[in-house]
Coordinates of C-alpha atoms in Angstrom, one line a residue:
X1 CA -15.4 23.0 -9.6
X2 CA -12.3 20.9 -10.1
X3 CA -13.1 17.0 -10.4
X4 CA -11.0 15.2 -7.9
X5 CA -12.0 11.9 -9.5
X6 CA -8.5 11.7 -11.2
X7 CA -7.3 11.3 -7.6
X8 CA -9.2 8.1 -7.0
X9 CA -7.7 6.5 -3.9
X10 CA -5.9 3.1 -3.8
X11 CA -7.5 0.2 -2.0
X12 CA -9.5 1.2 1.2
X13 CA -7.2 0.7 4.2
X14 CA -8.0 -2.5 6.1
X15 CA -4.9 -2.3 8.4
X16 CA -3.9 0.7 10.4
X17 CA -0.7 2.2 10.7
X18 CA 0.2 0.4 13.9
X19 CA 0.0 -2.7 12.1
X20 CA 2.9 -2.0 9.7
X21 CA 6.5 -3.0 10.5
X22 CA 5.3 -5.0 13.5
X23 CA 7.7 -7.8 12.8
X24 CA 5.3 -10.2 14.3
X25 CA 5.1 -12.6 11.3
X26 CA 7.1 -13.7 8.4
X27 CA 4.3 -14.7 6.1
X28 CA 1.7 -12.8 4.1
X29 CA -1.9 -13.5 4.6
X30 CA -3.4 -13.5 1.1
X31 CA -7.0 -12.7 1.8
X32 CA -8.3 -12.5 -1.7
X33 CA -6.4 -13.5 -4.9
X34 CA -6.3 -11.0 -7.5
X35 CA -4.8 -12.8 -10.6
X36 CA -6.2 -11.1 -13.8
X37 CA -3.5 -12.8 -16.0
X38 CA -4.2 -16.1 -14.7
X39 CA -1.1 -18.3 -14.8
X40 CA 1.2 -15.3 -15.5
X41 CA -0.1 -13.5 -12.4
X42 CA 0.3 -16.7 -10.5
X43 CA 3.9 -16.8 -11.5
X44 CA 4.5 -13.1 -10.5
X45 CA 3.0 -13.7 -7.1
X46 CA 3.8 -17.2 -6.1
X47 CA 7.1 -18.4 -8.1
X48 CA 9.0 -15.2 -8.8
X49 CA 10.2 -14.5 -5.3
X50 CA 11.3 -18.1 -5.0
X51 CA 13.2 -17.8 -8.3
X52 CA 14.9 -14.7 -7.1
X53 CA 15.9 -16.4 -3.8
X54 CA 17.5 -19.2 -5.8
X55 CA 19.3 -16.8 -8.1
X56 CA 20.7 -14.9 -5.1
X57 CA 22.1 -18.2 -3.7
X58 CA 23.4 -19.4 -7.1
X59 CA 27.0 -20.1 -7.7
X60 CA 26.4 -19.2 -11.4
X61 CA 24.0 -16.3 -11.4
X62 CA 24.3 -15.3 -15.0
X63 CA 23.2 -18.9 -15.9
X64 CA 20.3 -18.9 -13.4
X65 CA 19.0 -15.5 -14.9
X66 CA 19.2 -16.7 -18.4
X67 CA 17.2 -19.8 -17.0
X68 CA 14.6 -17.5 -15.6
X69 CA 14.4 -15.8 -19.0
X70 CA 13.8 -19.0 -20.8
X71 CA 10.9 -19.9 -18.3
X72 CA 9.5 -16.3 -18.8
X73 CA 9.7 -16.8 -22.6
X74 CA 7.9 -20.2 -22.4
X75 CA 5.2 -19.0 -20.2
X76 CA 4.2 -16.0 -22.2
X77 CA 4.1 -18.1 -25.3
X78 CA 1.7 -20.4 -23.9
X79 CA -1.5 -18.2 -24.5
X80 CA -2.6 -15.1 -26.0
X81 CA -1.8 -12.7 -23.2
X82 CA -2.0 -9.6 -25.5
X83 CA -5.7 -10.2 -26.2
X84 CA -6.3 -11.0 -22.6
X85 CA -4.6 -8.0 -21.4
X86 CA -6.5 -5.6 -23.7
X87 CA -9.9 -7.2 -22.9
X88 CA -9.7 -6.6 -19.0
X89 CA -11.9 -4.2 -17.4
X90 CA -9.9 -1.2 -16.0
X91 CA -9.6 -2.2 -12.4
X92 CA -8.2 -5.6 -13.5
X93 CA -6.1 -4.3 -16.2
X94 CA -4.2 -1.9 -13.5
X95 CA -3.4 -5.0 -11.5
X96 CA -2.3 -6.9 -14.7
X97 CA 0.0 -3.9 -15.7
X98 CA 1.5 -4.2 -12.2
X99 CA 2.2 -7.8 -12.9
X100 CA 3.9 -7.2 -16.2
X101 CA 5.9 -4.4 -14.9
X102 CA 7.0 -6.3 -12.0
X103 CA 8.1 -9.2 -14.0
X104 CA 10.0 -6.9 -16.6
X105 CA 11.8 -4.9 -13.9
X106 CA 12.9 -8.1 -12.1
X107 CA 14.4 -9.4 -15.3
X108 CA 16.4 -6.2 -15.9
X109 CA 17.5 -5.9 -12.3
X110 CA 18.5 -9.6 -11.9
X111 CA 20.4 -9.2 -15.3
X112 CA 22.5 -6.2 -13.9
X113 CA 23.2 -8.1 -10.8
X114 CA 24.4 -11.1 -12.7
X115 CA 26.6 -8.7 -14.9
X116 CA 24.8 -9.6 -18.0
X117 CA 25.4 -7.7 -21.4
X118 CA 22.5 -5.5 -22.5
X119 CA 21.7 -8.0 -25.4
X120 CA 21.5 -10.9 -22.8
X121 CA 19.2 -8.8 -20.5
X122 CA 16.9 -8.2 -23.5
X123 CA 16.9 -11.8 -24.1
X124 CA 15.9 -12.4 -20.4
X125 CA 13.0 -10.2 -20.8
X126 CA 12.0 -11.8 -24.0
X127 CA 10.1 -10.5 -27.0
X128 CA 6.6 -11.5 -25.8
X129 CA 6.9 -9.9 -22.3
X130 CA 8.5 -6.8 -23.9
X131 CA 5.3 -6.7 -26.2
X132 CA 3.0 -6.9 -23.2
X133 CA 5.0 -4.1 -21.4
X134 CA 4.4 -1.9 -24.5
X135 CA 0.7 -2.7 -24.7
X136 CA 0.2 -1.7 -21.0
X137 CA 1.7 1.7 -21.9
X138 CA -0.3 2.2 -25.0
X139 CA -3.6 1.4 -23.1
X140 CA -2.6 3.6 -20.1
X141 CA 0.3 5.9 -21.0
X142 CA 3.1 5.8 -18.4
X143 CA 6.8 5.6 -18.2
X144 CA 7.9 2.3 -19.8
X145 CA 9.4 0.9 -16.5
X146 CA 8.1 0.0 -13.1
X147 CA 6.5 3.1 -11.8
X148 CA 5.4 4.4 -8.4
X149 CA 1.9 3.9 -9.7
X150 CA 2.5 0.2 -10.4
X151 CA 4.3 -0.3 -7.0
X152 CA 1.9 1.6 -4.7
X153 CA -1.5 2.8 -6.3
X154 CA -2.4 -0.4 -8.3
X155 CA -0.6 -3.1 -6.2
X156 CA -3.3 -4.9 -4.3
X157 CA -1.3 -4.7 -1.2
X158 CA -4.2 -5.4 1.2
X159 CA -5.3 -8.6 -0.4
X160 CA -2.7 -10.1 -2.6
X161 CA 0.5 -8.0 -2.8
X162 CA 3.1 -8.3 -5.4
X163 CA 6.6 -8.4 -3.7
X164 CA 10.1 -9.7 -4.7
X165 CA 11.2 -11.2 -1.4
X166 CA 10.4 -14.2 0.8
X167 CA 9.9 -14.6 4.5
X168 CA 10.3 -11.4 6.8
X169 CA 11.9 -9.4 4.0
X170 CA 8.7 -10.0 1.9
X171 CA 6.6 -8.9 4.7
X172 CA 8.6 -5.8 5.1
X173 CA 8.5 -5.1 1.5
X174 CA 4.7 -5.5 1.8
X175 CA 4.5 -3.2 4.7
X176 CA 7.0 -0.5 3.0
X177 CA 4.5 -0.4 0.0
X178 CA 1.4 -0.6 2.2
X179 CA 2.5 2.3 4.4
X180 CA 2.9 4.4 1.3
X181 CA -0.7 3.3 0.2
X182 CA -2.0 4.3 3.6
X183 CA -0.4 7.7 3.2
X184 CA -1.7 8.1 -0.3
X185 CA -5.3 7.4 1.1
X186 CA -4.9 10.0 3.8
X187 CA -3.5 12.6 1.3
X188 CA -6.5 12.0 -1.0
X189 CA -8.9 12.7 1.8
X190 CA -6.9 15.9 2.6
X191 CA -7.0 17.0 -1.2
X192 CA -10.8 16.6 -1.4
X193 CA -11.3 18.8 1.6
X194 CA -9.0 21.5 0.2
X195 CA -10.4 21.3 -3.3
X196 CA -13.9 21.8 -1.7
X197 CA -12.5 24.8 0.2
X198 CA -11.1 26.3 -2.9
X199 CA -13.9 25.6 -5.4
X200 CA -17.3 25.5 -3.6
X201 CA -18.6 28.9 -2.9
X202 CA -20.5 28.0 0.2
X203 CA -18.0 25.5 1.7
X204 CA -17.6 25.4 5.4
X205 CA -14.1 26.6 5.6
X206 CA -13.4 25.4 9.2
X207 CA -14.8 22.0 8.6
X208 CA -12.7 21.6 5.4
X209 CA -9.5 22.6 7.1
X210 CA -10.3 20.5 10.1
X211 CA -10.7 17.5 7.8
X212 CA -7.6 18.2 6.0
X213 CA -5.6 18.7 9.4
X214 CA -7.0 15.2 10.7
X215 CA -5.9 13.5 7.4
X216 CA -2.4 15.0 7.4
X217 CA -1.9 14.2 11.1
X218 CA -2.9 10.6 10.1
X219 CA -0.2 10.5 7.4
X220 CA 2.3 11.7 9.9
X221 CA 1.4 8.7 12.1
X222 CA 2.0 6.3 9.3
X223 CA 5.3 8.2 8.3
X224 CA 6.4 7.7 12.1
X225 CA 6.1 4.1 11.7
X226 CA 8.7 4.0 8.9
X227 CA 11.2 6.3 10.9
X228 CA 10.8 4.3 14.1
X229 CA 10.2 0.6 13.1
X230 CA 11.3 -0.2 9.6
X231 CA 14.1 -2.6 9.6
X232 CA 17.1 -1.2 7.7
X233 CA 18.5 -4.9 7.1
X234 CA 15.2 -6.2 5.6
X235 CA 14.8 -2.9 3.7
X236 CA 18.0 -3.4 2.0
X237 CA 16.9 -6.9 0.8
X238 CA 14.1 -5.6 -1.3
X239 CA 15.3 -2.1 -2.3
X240 CA 17.6 -3.3 -4.9
X241 CA 14.5 -4.2 -7.1
X242 CA 13.3 -0.6 -7.0
X243 CA 16.5 1.1 -8.2
X244 CA 17.1 2.8 -11.5
X245 CA 16.6 0.6 -14.5
X246 CA 20.2 -0.4 -15.3
X247 CA 19.8 -0.6 -18.9
X248 CA 17.5 2.1 -20.0
X249 CA 18.8 5.1 -17.9
X250 CA 15.4 5.6 -16.2
X251 CA 14.7 6.4 -12.6
X252 CA 13.2 3.7 -10.3
X253 CA 9.8 4.1 -8.5
X254 CA 10.0 6.6 -5.6
X255 CA 7.7 8.6 -3.4
X256 CA 9.2 11.6 -4.9
X257 CA 6.7 10.8 -7.9
X258 CA 3.6 11.0 -5.7
X259 CA 1.3 13.3 -7.4
X260 CA -0.7 13.6 -4.2
X261 CA 2.3 15.0 -2.5
X262 CA 2.4 17.5 -5.3
X263 CA -1.1 18.4 -5.0
X264 CA -1.1 19.0 -1.3
X265 CA 1.8 21.2 -1.6
X266 CA 0.2 23.2 -4.4
X267 CA -3.1 23.5 -2.4
X268 CA -1.8 24.5 0.9
X269 CA 1.6 26.3 0.2
X270 CA 1.8 26.7 -3.7
X271 CA 2.6 30.4 -4.1
X272 CA 5.1 30.5 -1.1
X273 CA 6.8 27.2 -2.4
X274 CA 7.1 28.8 -5.9
X275 CA 8.9 32.0 -4.4
X276 CA 11.1 30.0 -2.2
X277 CA 11.7 26.6 -3.9
X278 CA 11.1 27.2 -7.6
X279 CA 13.2 24.1 -8.4
X280 CA 10.5 22.0 -7.0
X281 CA 8.0 22.9 -9.8
X282 CA 10.7 22.9 -12.5
X283 CA 11.4 19.3 -11.4
X284 CA 7.8 18.4 -11.4
X285 CA 7.5 19.4 -14.9
X286 CA 10.8 18.0 -16.0
X287 CA 10.1 14.7 -14.7
X288 CA 6.4 14.6 -15.3
X289 CA 6.6 11.2 -17.2
X290 CA 7.5 9.4 -13.8
X291 CA 4.2 10.7 -12.1
X292 CA 0.9 8.7 -12.4
X293 CA -0.2 10.5 -15.6
X294 CA -3.9 11.2 -15.0
X295 CA -3.1 12.4 -11.4
X296 CA -0.3 14.7 -12.4
X297 CA -2.2 16.1 -15.5
X298 CA -5.0 17.3 -13.1
X299 CA -2.5 19.3 -10.9
X300 CA -1.1 20.9 -14.2
X301 CA -4.6 21.9 -15.2
X302 CA -4.8 23.8 -11.9
X303 CA -1.3 25.4 -12.6
X304 CA -2.2 26.2 -16.2
X305 CA -5.9 26.9 -16.3
X306 CA -5.8 28.9 -19.7
X307 CA -3.6 26.3 -21.5
X308 CA -4.9 23.8 -23.9
X309 CA -1.9 21.7 -23.2
X310 CA -1.3 21.5 -19.5
X311 CA 1.9 19.7 -20.0
X312 CA 3.8 22.5 -21.3
X313 CA 6.0 24.4 -18.8
X314 CA 4.0 27.5 -17.9
X315 CA 5.3 31.0 -18.2
X316 CA 4.9 31.8 -14.5
X317 CA 7.6 29.4 -13.9
X318 CA 10.0 31.6 -15.9
X319 CA 8.8 34.7 -14.3
X320 CA 6.7 35.8 -17.3
X321 CA 3.5 36.2 -15.5
X322 CA 2.3 35.8 -11.8
X323 CA 1.9 32.5 -10.2
X324 CA -1.8 31.2 -10.5
X325 CA -3.1 31.7 -7.0
X326 CA -6.4 30.3 -8.1
X327 CA -4.6 26.8 -7.9
X328 CA -4.3 27.2 -4.0
X329 CA -6.7 28.0 -1.2
X330 CA -5.0 31.2 -0.6
X331 CA -7.7 33.4 -2.2
X332 CA -10.2 31.8 0.3
X333 CA -8.1 32.0 3.4
X334 CA -5.9 35.1 3.2
X335 CA -8.7 37.5 4.4
X336 CA -10.5 35.0 6.8
X337 CA -11.0 35.4 10.3
X338 CA -8.7 34.3 13.0
X339 CA -10.0 30.7 13.3
X340 CA -9.6 30.0 9.8
X341 CA -6.2 31.5 9.8
X342 CA -5.1 29.4 12.6
X343 CA -6.5 26.2 11.1
X344 CA -4.6 26.8 7.8
X345 CA -1.5 27.5 9.8
X346 CA -2.0 24.2 11.6
X347 CA -2.4 22.4 8.3
X348 CA 0.8 24.0 7.0
X349 CA 2.7 23.0 10.2
X350 CA 1.4 19.4 9.8
X351 CA 2.4 19.3 6.3
X352 CA 5.8 20.9 7.1
X353 CA 6.3 18.0 9.7
X354 CA 5.4 15.5 7.0
X355 CA 7.9 16.7 4.5
X356 CA 10.7 17.1 7.2
X357 CA 10.0 13.6 8.6
X358 CA 10.0 12.1 5.1
X359 CA 13.3 13.9 4.4
X360 CA 14.8 12.4 7.6
X361 CA 13.5 8.9 7.1
X362 CA 14.7 8.9 3.5
X363 CA 18.2 10.0 4.5
X364 CA 18.3 7.6 7.3
X365 CA 17.6 4.6 5.1
X366 CA 18.8 5.5 1.7
X367 CA 22.0 7.6 2.0
X368 CA 25.2 5.5 2.9
X369 CA 28.2 3.9 1.3
X370 CA 27.4 1.7 -1.6
X371 CA 23.6 2.5 -1.7
X372 CA 22.3 3.7 -4.9
X373 CA 19.6 6.5 -5.3
X374 CA 16.4 5.4 -6.6
X375 CA 14.4 8.6 -7.8
X376 CA 17.6 10.7 -8.2
X377 CA 19.6 11.6 -11.2
X378 CA 23.3 11.6 -11.5
X379 CA 23.2 15.5 -11.6
X380 CA 21.3 15.7 -8.4
X381 CA 21.9 15.2 -4.7
X382 CA 19.4 13.4 -2.6
X383 CA 19.5 16.2 0.1
X384 CA 18.6 18.7 -2.4
X385 CA 15.7 16.9 -3.7
X386 CA 14.3 15.9 -0.4
X387 CA 14.6 19.6 0.7
X388 CA 12.5 20.9 -2.3
X389 CA 9.2 20.9 -0.5
X390 CA 10.4 22.7 2.8
X391 CA 9.4 26.2 3.1
X392 CA 12.3 27.0 5.5
X393 CA 15.9 25.8 5.3
X394 CA 16.5 22.0 6.1
X395 CA 17.7 21.5 9.6
X396 CA 20.6 19.0 10.2

């Protein structure tokens, strides 16, 4: 049986989908402080949004950004954060890594907004903070910039969220990240049900598929909130901080890099997706460094069960062998009776609605004059990337 422990869910949801994007408050209720790096974490949570707001209003933004760099350098020199970072238990370390990467990312993004030369941008980040960032990647391998894992999976959204904006924009930013986290939690439950169906010989197929369907419908409810209630104006205020790193030619954190989305796609429609949208798999392997590493490695093990190194692109992707149907639930459901077939079809329909709704919402909020693209390379189009998980052609 495949261990789904690698897909440990983010914080258990305390808020339900109807609470996000309610626009009823412009403050964040920080229920329980999570500050593993002490004063460093305090700065990221309590002071950084104010410093960003000041820089936005400054008549001399380049000087204001350099001043922020001096503050960062002074703060990181005050104590041995390297030793503290490496001594933290894993749960605290993950939040600390988010703090470090949030601060590094803000330094680069603000430097770009102010038009700073790359050398000045590196001075804004500073030697000590840069070293902390490298240490986080050595302890927990990941792409060396703010990632989807940092922004969504380890960000303590329910209790003490890390956000870049103040006021209503900060609340909207929290809800944006929290909505993704709620979806990740639903997808985790769907994955567990599908893996049980696939790997446990006496699994109750109807029960597994019903559980999966219930969680996919719940994820669709959350995604509906994005489509119907998120404010484009507020979204635009924080989105700039999740863009591509302007100095390192790396992509920004994006829902494109959710390993759970890949996992559900593989389990439910893996072989069909391979035959119709092979580029989806090619891009997952090509951009594997952007995904949460432990999570995507587990999916690669499903897709290459006989390989010692699951990271290598498998032969089936080049047509050298058959797609590994054992990675999917198809061997269990293809000859099942009508009830099971109908339940699987319902799950596929729910997942199709999810991918189409995500495509529609992403196009609605991210495509337009002057808007940069977060998880898209220069050689790609956002429409093509968002359509990669669709089994049938995208509708207008």
